[in-house]
Coordinates of C-alpha atoms and ligand atoms in Angstrom, one line a residue:
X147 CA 58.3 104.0 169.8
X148 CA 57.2 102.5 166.6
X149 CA 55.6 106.2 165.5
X150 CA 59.3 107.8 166.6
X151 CA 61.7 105.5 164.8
X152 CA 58.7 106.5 161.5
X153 CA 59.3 109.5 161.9
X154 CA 62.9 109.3 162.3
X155 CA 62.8 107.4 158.4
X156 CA 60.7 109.7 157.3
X157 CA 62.7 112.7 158.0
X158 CA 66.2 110.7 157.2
X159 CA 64.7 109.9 153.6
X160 CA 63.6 113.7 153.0
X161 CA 66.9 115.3 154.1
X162 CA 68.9 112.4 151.7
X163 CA 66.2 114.2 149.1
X164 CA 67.3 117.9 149.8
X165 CA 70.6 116.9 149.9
X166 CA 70.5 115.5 146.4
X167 CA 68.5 118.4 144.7
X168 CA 71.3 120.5 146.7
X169 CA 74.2 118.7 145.5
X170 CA 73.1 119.2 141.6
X171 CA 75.7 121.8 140.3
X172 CA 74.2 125.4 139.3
X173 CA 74.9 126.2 135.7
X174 CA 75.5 129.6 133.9
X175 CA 75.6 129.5 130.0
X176 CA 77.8 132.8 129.2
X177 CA 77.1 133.0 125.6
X178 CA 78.6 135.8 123.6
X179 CA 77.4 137.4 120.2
X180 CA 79.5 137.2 117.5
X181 CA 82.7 136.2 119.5
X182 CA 85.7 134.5 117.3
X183 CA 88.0 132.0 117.4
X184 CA 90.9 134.5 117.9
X185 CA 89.1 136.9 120.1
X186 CA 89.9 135.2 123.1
X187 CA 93.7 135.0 124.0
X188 CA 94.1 131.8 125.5
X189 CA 93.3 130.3 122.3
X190 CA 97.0 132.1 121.5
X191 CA 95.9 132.7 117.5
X192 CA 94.6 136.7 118.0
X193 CA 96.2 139.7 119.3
X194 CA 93.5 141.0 121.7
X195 CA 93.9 140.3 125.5
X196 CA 91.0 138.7 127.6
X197 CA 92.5 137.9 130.6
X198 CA 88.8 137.1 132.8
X199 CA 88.1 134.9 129.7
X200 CA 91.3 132.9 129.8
X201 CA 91.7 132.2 133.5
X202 CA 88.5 130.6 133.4
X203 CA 89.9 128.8 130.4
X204 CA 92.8 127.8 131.4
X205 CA 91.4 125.8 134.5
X206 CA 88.5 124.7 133.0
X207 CA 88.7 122.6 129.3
X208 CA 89.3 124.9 126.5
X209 CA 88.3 123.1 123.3
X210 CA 89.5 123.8 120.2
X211 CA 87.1 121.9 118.0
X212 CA 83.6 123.6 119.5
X213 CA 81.4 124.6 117.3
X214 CA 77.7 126.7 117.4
X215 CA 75.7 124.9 115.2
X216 CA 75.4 128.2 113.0
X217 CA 77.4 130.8 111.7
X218 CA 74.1 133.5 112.6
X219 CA 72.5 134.0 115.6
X220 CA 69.2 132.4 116.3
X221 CA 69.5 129.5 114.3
X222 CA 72.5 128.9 117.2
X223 CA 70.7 129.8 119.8
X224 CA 67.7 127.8 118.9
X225 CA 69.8 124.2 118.9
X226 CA 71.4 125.0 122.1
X227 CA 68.1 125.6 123.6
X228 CA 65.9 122.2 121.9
X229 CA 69.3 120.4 120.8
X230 CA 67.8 120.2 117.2
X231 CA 69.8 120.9 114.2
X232 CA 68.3 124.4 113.2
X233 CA 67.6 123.3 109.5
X234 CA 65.1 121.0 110.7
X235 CA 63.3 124.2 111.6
X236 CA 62.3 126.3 108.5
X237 CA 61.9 129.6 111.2
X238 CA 65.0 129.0 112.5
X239 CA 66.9 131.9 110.4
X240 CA 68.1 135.3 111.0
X241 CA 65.0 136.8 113.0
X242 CA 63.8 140.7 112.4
X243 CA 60.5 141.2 115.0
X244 CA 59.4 137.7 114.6
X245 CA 57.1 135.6 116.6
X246 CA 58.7 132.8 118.8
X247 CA 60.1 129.9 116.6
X248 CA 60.3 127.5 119.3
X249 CA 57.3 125.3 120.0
X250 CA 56.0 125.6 123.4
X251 CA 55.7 122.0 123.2
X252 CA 58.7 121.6 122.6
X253 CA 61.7 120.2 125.1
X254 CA 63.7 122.7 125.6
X255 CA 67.5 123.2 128.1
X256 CA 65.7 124.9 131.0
X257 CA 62.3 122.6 130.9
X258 CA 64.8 119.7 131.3
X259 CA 66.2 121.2 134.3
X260 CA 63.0 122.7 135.9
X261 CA 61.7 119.0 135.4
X262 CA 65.1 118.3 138.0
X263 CA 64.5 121.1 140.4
X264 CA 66.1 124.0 139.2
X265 CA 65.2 127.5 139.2
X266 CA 65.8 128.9 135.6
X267 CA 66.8 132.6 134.3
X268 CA 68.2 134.0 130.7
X269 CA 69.7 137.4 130.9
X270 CA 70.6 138.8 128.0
X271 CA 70.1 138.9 124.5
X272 CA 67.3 136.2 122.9
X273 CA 67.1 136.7 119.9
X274 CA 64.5 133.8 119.7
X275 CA 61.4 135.4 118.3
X276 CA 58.1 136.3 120.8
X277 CA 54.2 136.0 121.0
X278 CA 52.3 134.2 118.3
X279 CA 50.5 137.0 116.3
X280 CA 51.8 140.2 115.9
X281 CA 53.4 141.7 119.0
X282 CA 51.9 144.3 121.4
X283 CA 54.4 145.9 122.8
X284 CA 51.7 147.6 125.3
X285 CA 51.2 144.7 126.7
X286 CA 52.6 141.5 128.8
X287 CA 53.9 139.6 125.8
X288 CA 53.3 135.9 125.1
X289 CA 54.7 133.4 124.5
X290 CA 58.4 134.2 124.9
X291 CA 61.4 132.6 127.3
X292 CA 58.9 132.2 130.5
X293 CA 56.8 130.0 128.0
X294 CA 59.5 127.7 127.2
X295 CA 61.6 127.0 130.1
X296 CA 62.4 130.5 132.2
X297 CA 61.1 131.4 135.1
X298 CA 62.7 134.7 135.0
X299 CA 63.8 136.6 132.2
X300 CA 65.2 139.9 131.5
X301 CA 65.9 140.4 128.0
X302 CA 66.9 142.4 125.0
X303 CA 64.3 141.3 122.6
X304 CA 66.1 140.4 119.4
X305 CA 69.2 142.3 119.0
X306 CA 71.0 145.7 119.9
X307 CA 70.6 146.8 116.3
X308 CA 67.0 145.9 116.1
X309 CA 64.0 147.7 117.1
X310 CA 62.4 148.0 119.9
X311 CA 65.3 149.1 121.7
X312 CA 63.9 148.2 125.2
X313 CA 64.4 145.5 128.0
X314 CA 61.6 142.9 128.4
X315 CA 61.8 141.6 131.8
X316 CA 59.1 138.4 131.8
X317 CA 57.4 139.5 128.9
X318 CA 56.9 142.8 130.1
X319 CA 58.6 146.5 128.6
X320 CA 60.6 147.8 131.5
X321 CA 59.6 150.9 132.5
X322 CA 56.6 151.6 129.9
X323 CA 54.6 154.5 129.9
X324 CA 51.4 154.2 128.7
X325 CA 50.6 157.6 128.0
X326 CA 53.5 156.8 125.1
X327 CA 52.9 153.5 123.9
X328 CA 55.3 151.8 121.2
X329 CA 54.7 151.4 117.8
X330 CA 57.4 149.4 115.7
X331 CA 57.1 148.4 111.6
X332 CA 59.7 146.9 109.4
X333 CA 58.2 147.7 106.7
X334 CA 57.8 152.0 107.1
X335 CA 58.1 154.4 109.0
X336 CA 55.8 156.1 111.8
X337 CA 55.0 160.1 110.3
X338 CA 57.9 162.4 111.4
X339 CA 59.9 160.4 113.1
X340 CA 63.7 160.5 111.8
X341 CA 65.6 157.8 110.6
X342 CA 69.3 157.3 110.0
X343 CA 68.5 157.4 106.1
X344 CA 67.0 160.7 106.1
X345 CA 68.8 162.7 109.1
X346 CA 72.4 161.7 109.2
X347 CA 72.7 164.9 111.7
X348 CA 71.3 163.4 114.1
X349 CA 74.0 160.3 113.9
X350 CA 76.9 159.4 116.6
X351 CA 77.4 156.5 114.7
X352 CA 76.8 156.2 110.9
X353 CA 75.6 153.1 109.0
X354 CA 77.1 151.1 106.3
X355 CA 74.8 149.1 104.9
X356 CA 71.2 148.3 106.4
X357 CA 70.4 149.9 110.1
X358 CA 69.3 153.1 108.7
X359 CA 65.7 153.0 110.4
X360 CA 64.5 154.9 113.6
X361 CA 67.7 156.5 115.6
X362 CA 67.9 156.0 119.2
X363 CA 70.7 157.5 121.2
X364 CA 72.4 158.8 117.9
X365 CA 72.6 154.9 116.7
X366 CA 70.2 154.3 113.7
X367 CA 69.1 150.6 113.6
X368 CA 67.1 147.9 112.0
X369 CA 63.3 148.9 111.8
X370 CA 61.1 151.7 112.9
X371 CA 60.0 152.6 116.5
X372 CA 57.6 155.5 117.6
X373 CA 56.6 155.9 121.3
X374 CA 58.6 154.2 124.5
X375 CA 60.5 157.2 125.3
X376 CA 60.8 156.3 128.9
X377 CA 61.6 152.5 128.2
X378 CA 64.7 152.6 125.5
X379 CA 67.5 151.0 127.1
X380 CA 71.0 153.2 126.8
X381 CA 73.5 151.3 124.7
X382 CA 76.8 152.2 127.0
X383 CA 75.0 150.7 130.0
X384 CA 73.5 147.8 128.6
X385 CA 76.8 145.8 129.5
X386 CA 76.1 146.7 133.3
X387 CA 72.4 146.5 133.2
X388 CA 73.0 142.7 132.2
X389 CA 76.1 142.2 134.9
X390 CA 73.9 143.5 137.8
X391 CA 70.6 141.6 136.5
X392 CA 72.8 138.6 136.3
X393 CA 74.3 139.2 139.3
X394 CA 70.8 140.1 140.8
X395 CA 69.5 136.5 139.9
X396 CA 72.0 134.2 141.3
X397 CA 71.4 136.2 144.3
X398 CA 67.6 135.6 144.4
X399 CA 68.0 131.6 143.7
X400 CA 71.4 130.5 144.8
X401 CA 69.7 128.4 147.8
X402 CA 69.1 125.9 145.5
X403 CA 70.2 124.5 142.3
X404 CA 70.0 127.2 139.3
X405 CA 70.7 127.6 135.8
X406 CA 71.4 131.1 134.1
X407 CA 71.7 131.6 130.5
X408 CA 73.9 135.2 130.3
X409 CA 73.8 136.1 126.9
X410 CA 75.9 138.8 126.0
X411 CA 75.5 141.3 123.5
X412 CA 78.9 141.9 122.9
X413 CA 80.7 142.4 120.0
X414 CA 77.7 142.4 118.1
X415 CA 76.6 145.9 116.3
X416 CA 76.3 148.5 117.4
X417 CA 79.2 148.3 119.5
X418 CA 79.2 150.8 122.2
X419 CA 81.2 150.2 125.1
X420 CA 80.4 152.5 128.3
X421 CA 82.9 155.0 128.2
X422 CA 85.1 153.5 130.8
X423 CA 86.1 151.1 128.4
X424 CA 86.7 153.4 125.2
X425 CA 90.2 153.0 123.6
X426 CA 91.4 149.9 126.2
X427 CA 92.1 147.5 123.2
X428 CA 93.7 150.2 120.9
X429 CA 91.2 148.5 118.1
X430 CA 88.3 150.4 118.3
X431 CA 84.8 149.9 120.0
X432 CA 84.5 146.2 118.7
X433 CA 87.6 145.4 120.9
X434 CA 86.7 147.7 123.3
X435 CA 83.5 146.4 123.5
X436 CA 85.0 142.5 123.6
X437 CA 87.1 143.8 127.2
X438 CA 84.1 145.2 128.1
X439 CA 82.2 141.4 127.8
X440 CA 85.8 140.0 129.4
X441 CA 85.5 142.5 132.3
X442 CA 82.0 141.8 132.9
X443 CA 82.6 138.0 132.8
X444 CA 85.1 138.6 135.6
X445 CA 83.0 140.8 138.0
X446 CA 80.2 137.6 137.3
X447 CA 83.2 134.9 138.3
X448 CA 83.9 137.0 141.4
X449 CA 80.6 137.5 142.3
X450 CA 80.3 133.7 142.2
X451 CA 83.6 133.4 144.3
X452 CA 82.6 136.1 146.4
X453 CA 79.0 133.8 147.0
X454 CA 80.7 130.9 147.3
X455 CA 79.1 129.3 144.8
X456 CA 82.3 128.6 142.4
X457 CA 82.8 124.5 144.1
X458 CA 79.0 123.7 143.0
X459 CA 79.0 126.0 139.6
X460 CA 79.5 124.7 136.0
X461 CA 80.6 128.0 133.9
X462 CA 80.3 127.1 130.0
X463 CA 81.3 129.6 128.1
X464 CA 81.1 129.7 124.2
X465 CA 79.6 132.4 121.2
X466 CA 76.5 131.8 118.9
X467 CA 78.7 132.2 115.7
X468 CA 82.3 133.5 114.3
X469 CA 83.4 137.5 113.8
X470 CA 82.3 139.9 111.7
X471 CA 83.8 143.1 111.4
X472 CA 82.2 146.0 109.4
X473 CA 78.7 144.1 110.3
X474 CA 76.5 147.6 108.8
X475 CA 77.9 150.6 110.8
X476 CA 81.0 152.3 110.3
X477 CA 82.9 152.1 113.5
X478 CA 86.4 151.2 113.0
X479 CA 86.5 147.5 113.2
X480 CA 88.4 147.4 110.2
X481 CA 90.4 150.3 110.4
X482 CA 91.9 149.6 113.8
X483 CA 92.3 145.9 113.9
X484 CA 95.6 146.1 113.5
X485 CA 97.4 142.8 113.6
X486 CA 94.8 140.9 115.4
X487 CA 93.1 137.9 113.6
X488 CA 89.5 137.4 115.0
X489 CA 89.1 133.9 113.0
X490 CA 92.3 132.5 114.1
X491 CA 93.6 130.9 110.9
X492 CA 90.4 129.8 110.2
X493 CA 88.4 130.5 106.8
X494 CA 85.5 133.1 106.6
X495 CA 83.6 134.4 109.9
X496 CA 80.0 135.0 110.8
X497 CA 77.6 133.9 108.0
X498 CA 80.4 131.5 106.6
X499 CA 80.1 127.7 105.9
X500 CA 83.9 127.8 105.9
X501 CA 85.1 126.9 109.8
X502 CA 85.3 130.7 111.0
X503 CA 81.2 131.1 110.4
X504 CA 81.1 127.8 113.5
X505 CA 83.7 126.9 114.8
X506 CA 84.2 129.3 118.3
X507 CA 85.6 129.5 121.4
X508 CA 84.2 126.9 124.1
X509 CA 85.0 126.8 127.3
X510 CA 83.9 124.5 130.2
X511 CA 84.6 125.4 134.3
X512 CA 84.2 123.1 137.3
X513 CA 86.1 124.0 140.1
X514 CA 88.0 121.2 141.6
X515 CA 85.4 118.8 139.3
X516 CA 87.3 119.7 135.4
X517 CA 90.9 119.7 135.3
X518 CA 93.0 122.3 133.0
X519 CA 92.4 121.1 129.8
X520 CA 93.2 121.9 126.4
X521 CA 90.7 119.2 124.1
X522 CA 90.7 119.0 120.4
X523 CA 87.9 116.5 120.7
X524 CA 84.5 117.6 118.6
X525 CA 82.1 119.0 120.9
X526 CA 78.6 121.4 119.7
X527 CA 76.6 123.7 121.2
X528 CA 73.6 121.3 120.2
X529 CA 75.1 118.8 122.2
X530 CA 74.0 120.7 125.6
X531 CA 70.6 119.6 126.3
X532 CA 71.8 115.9 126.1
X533 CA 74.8 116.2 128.0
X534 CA 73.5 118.6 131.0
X535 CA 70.6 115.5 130.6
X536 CA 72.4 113.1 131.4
X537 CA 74.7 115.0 134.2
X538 CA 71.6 115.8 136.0
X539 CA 69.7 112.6 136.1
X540 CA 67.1 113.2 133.9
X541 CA 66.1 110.9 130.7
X542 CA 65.4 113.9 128.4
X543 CA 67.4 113.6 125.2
X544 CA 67.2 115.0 121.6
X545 CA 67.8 113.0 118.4
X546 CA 70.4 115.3 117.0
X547 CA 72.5 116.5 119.9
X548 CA 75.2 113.7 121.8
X549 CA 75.1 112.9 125.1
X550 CA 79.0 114.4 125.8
X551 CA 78.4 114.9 129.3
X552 CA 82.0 113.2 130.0
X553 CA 84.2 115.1 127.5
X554 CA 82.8 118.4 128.6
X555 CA 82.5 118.0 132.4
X556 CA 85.0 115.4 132.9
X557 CA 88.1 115.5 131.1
X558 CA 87.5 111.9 129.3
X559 CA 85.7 110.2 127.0
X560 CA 85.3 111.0 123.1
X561 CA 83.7 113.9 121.3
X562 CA 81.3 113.5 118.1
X563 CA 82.5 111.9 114.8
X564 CA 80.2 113.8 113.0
X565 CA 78.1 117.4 112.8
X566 CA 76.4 119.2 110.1
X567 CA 77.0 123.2 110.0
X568 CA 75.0 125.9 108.9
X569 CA 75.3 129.1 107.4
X570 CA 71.7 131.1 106.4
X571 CA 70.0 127.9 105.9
X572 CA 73.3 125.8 104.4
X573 CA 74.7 122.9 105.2
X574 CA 78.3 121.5 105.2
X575 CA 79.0 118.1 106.9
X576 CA 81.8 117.3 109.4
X577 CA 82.9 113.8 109.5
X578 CA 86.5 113.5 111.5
X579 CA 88.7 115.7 110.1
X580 CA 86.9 115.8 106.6
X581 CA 84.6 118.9 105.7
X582 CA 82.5 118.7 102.6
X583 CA 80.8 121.8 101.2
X584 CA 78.2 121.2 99.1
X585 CA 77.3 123.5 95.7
X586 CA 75.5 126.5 96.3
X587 CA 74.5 129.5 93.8
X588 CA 75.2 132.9 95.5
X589 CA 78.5 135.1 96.2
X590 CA 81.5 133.2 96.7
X591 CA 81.8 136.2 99.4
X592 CA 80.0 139.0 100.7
X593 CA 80.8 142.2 99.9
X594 CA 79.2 144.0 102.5
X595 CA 80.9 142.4 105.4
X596 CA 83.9 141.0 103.1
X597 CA 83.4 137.2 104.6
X598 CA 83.8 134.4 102.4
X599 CA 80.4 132.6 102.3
X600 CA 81.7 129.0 101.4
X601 CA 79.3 129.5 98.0
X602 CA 80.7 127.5 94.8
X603 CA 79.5 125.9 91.8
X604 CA 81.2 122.5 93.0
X605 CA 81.5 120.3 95.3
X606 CA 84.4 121.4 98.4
X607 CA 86.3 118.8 100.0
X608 CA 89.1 119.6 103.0
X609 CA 90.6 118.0 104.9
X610 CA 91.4 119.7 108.7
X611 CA 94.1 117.8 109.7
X612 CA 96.7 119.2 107.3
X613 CA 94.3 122.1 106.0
X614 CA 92.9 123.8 109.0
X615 CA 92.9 127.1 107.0
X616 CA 90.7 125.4 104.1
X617 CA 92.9 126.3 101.1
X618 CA 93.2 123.1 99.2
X619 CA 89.9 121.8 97.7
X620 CA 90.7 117.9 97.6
X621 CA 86.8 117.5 95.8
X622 CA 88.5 116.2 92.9
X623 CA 91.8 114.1 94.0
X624 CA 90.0 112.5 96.3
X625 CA 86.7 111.5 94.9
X626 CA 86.5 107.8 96.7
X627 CA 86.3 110.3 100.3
X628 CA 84.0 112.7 98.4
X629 CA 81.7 110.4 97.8
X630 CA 81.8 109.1 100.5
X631 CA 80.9 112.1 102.5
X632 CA 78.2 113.2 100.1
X633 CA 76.3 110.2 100.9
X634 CA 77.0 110.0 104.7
X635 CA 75.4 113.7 104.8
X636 CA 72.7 112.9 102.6
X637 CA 71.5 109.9 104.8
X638 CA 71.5 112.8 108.0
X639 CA 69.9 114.9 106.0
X640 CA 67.1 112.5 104.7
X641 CA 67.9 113.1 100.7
X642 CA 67.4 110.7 98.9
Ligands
NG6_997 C1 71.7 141.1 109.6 C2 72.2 142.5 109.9 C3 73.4 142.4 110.8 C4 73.1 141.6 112.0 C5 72.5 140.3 111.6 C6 72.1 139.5 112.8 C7 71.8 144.1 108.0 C8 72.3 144.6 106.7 N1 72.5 143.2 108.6 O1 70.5 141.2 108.8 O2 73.9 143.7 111.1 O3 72.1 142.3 112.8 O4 71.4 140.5 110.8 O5 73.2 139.0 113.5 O6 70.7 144.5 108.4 S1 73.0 137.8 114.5 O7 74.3 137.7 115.1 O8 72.0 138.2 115.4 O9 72.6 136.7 113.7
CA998 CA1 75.5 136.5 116.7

């Protein structure tokens, strides 16, 4: 009898355990590239529609004060993944075939949840550097996303205008031959192989400034490649390849909890919509390509529906850093826009210390957890690692993310007071409604991409509340505030 009702414990206390781990909400990052403020429509400030987009925003919490922690790419994607402000890091910059920048040490968004039971997957662009020493593509490469956190990834290396254009899925080139092994340089060329520069016949697409390297699929990109025939992705089906390996995924782990980092590629250069999708915004292939990325976050929120997975799903949903339009090919962004605004009202765009370069849409989705919600508190992308933390019962938090687990999963509570912004290894400094912009040398604005960098021999002062467009520089009339500022960020920052 005694051995029975032990039993009967025993197997009570391990089904209260399953139940737990099973009760732990799945979450799925959906992380766009180079996605603005005004490029989604429920933020009511642009012109183009994204209707999948904005009924996920409008019953989740659509913030209005998110931010990336950069206005580039991996810098962004490296705080979301350690929670570390990026200039802490000096590797954490604009990456061109570099090795991986985060420590495998290092606590990363998926360890922390692998440490609670969840299965782990990135799909998508990373963007985060690989191996240690200089990369064999031949060969399984290591470390890279499985080394820090995934157990399953299926990535485009670094970006779509970057060499080599070919999926890694765990560390390995999909579909390599190795009678044709890849060769890849950024510095020359491999010995007959064309590049944009020197055969513009070959182009579909022609470049602007940079991406004038190997040519693959008529699009000449960043670097030089020789080799991999059988292995380069195709640009129009890279949306779908993502979608189905996304899809494919939740599939494989939905029995139990799961987290899925879907990072887009979209609107990022080269934009190259599959065909289906040509001419649906009337602005060209970087709208086109932005309802391509709205489409295929619909089919992924279906599929969820469809799995009934939506009740026990958290959907955040956000962009690495503001628009760009005319980012180094010449493809219409600019000559089709039309009256759309894909900052908002905001000043400057990708690369920017002005608002635009950070400051993106963010969107959070519980269904029947997070009530519709539109929140003007301050929330950051760096701020994920604490705040899944401490939603998931673990311990694990950085020092310079927030533990904001209420504001973004449960309609309450306040947002941070304070954040410091990059832009290609700058800083500004957030306090309330107060942005400082310190001096920098360098162009007040970019001509190439015709953003406003934020550079200026003095010291910029706004002030959001009544200034959300950055247009009166209060540096001077209010010097008491300025100050004041300038030695808050300093303290953050460790000057002395
Ligand atoms: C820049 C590229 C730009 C883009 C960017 C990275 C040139 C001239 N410009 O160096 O096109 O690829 O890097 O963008 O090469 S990000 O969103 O991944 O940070
Ligand atoms: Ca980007």
């Amino acid at each position: 009898m005694k051995r029975i009702l032990f039993f009967l414990l025993l197997s009570f206390f391990f089904s209260c355990e399953t139940k737990e781990s099973k009760t732990l909400p799945n979450i799925i990052i959906i992380y766009a590239d180079d996605l603005g403020y005004g490029d989604v429509s429920s933020y009511g400030v642009g012109k183009l529609q994204t209707p999948n987009i904005d009924k996920i925003a409008n019953k989740g919490t659509r913030f209005t004060n998110g931010y990336s922690s950069s206005a580039t790419c991996s810098p962004s994607r490296y705080a979301l993944m350690t929670g570390t402000y990026p200039w802490r890091n000096k590797r954490a910059k604009i990456l061109t075939g570099a090795n991986l920048i985060i420590d495998t040490l290092e606590m990363t968004l998926p360890k922390m949840l692998k440490g609670k039971g969840y299965q782990t997957g990135i799909v998508g662009k990373w963007h985060l550097g690989l191996g240690d020493s200089k990369i064999d593509y031949n060969q399984r490469i290591s470390p890279g996303p499985n080394e820090v956190g995934f157990d399953f990834s299926f990535i485009m290396p670094d970006t779509q205008d970057r060499v080599p254009t070919v999926y890694l899925e765990n560390g390995s080139v999909l579909n390599l031959d190795l009678n044709d092994p890849i060769d890849v340089s950024f510095e020359k060329n491999f010995e007959g192989e064309p590049t944009g520069k020197d055969n513009p016949e070959l182009l579909s697409m022609m470049w602007h400034h940079g991406h004038n390297g190997s040519i693959v699929n008529g699009v000449p990109r960043i670097g030089f490649m020789k080799g991999g025939e059988q292995a380069k992705w195709s640009d129009i089906d890279m949306a779908d390849e993502f979608l189905n390996q996304a899809k494919k995924y939740v599939d494989t782990v939905k029995e139990n909890p799961f987290f899925l980092f879907y990072t887009l590629q979209q609107p990022h250069v080269p934009r190259t919509p599959h065909p289906r999708f040509e001419g649906t915004s009337g602005m060209g292939p970087r709208g086109d390509a932005i309802v391509e990325a709205d489409w295929c976050i619909g089919e992924l929120y279906k599929h969820l529906k469809k799995s009934n997975l939506l009740e026990n799903t958290i959907l955040i949903l956000s962009s690495d850093n503001g628009p760009v339009l005319n980012d180094g090919y010449y493809d219409d962004a600019v000559e089709k826009l039309g009256n759309h605004t894909p900052s908002g009202i905001l000043r400057g765009g990708k690369y920017s210390l002005f608002e635009a370069g950070t400051r993106v849409p963010f969107i959070t989705y519980w269904k029947g957890n997070i009530k519709p919600q539109v929140s003007d508190q301050m929330v950051s992308q760096i701020d994920f690692l604490n705040s899944i933390a401490s939603l998931v019962g673990s311990e694990i938090r950085s020092n310079d993310g927030v533990d904001l687990a209420d504001v973004l999963f449960e309609n309450k509570g306040k947002g941070r007071s304070e954040l410091v912004l990059e832009a290609q290894t700058k800083t500004a400094f957030r306090k309330d409604n107060w942005v400082l912009i310190p001096p920098y040398p360098g162009p007040s604005k970019s001509i190439n991409v015709n953003i406003e960098l934020g550079n200026a021999a003095a010291y910029q002062l706004f002030n959001l509340e009544n200034d959300l467009s950055q247009q009166n520089n209060l540096a001077e009339s209010e010097s008491e505030k300025l100050n004041e500022m300038i030695s808050r960020y300093q303290s953050i920052l460790g000057v002395k």
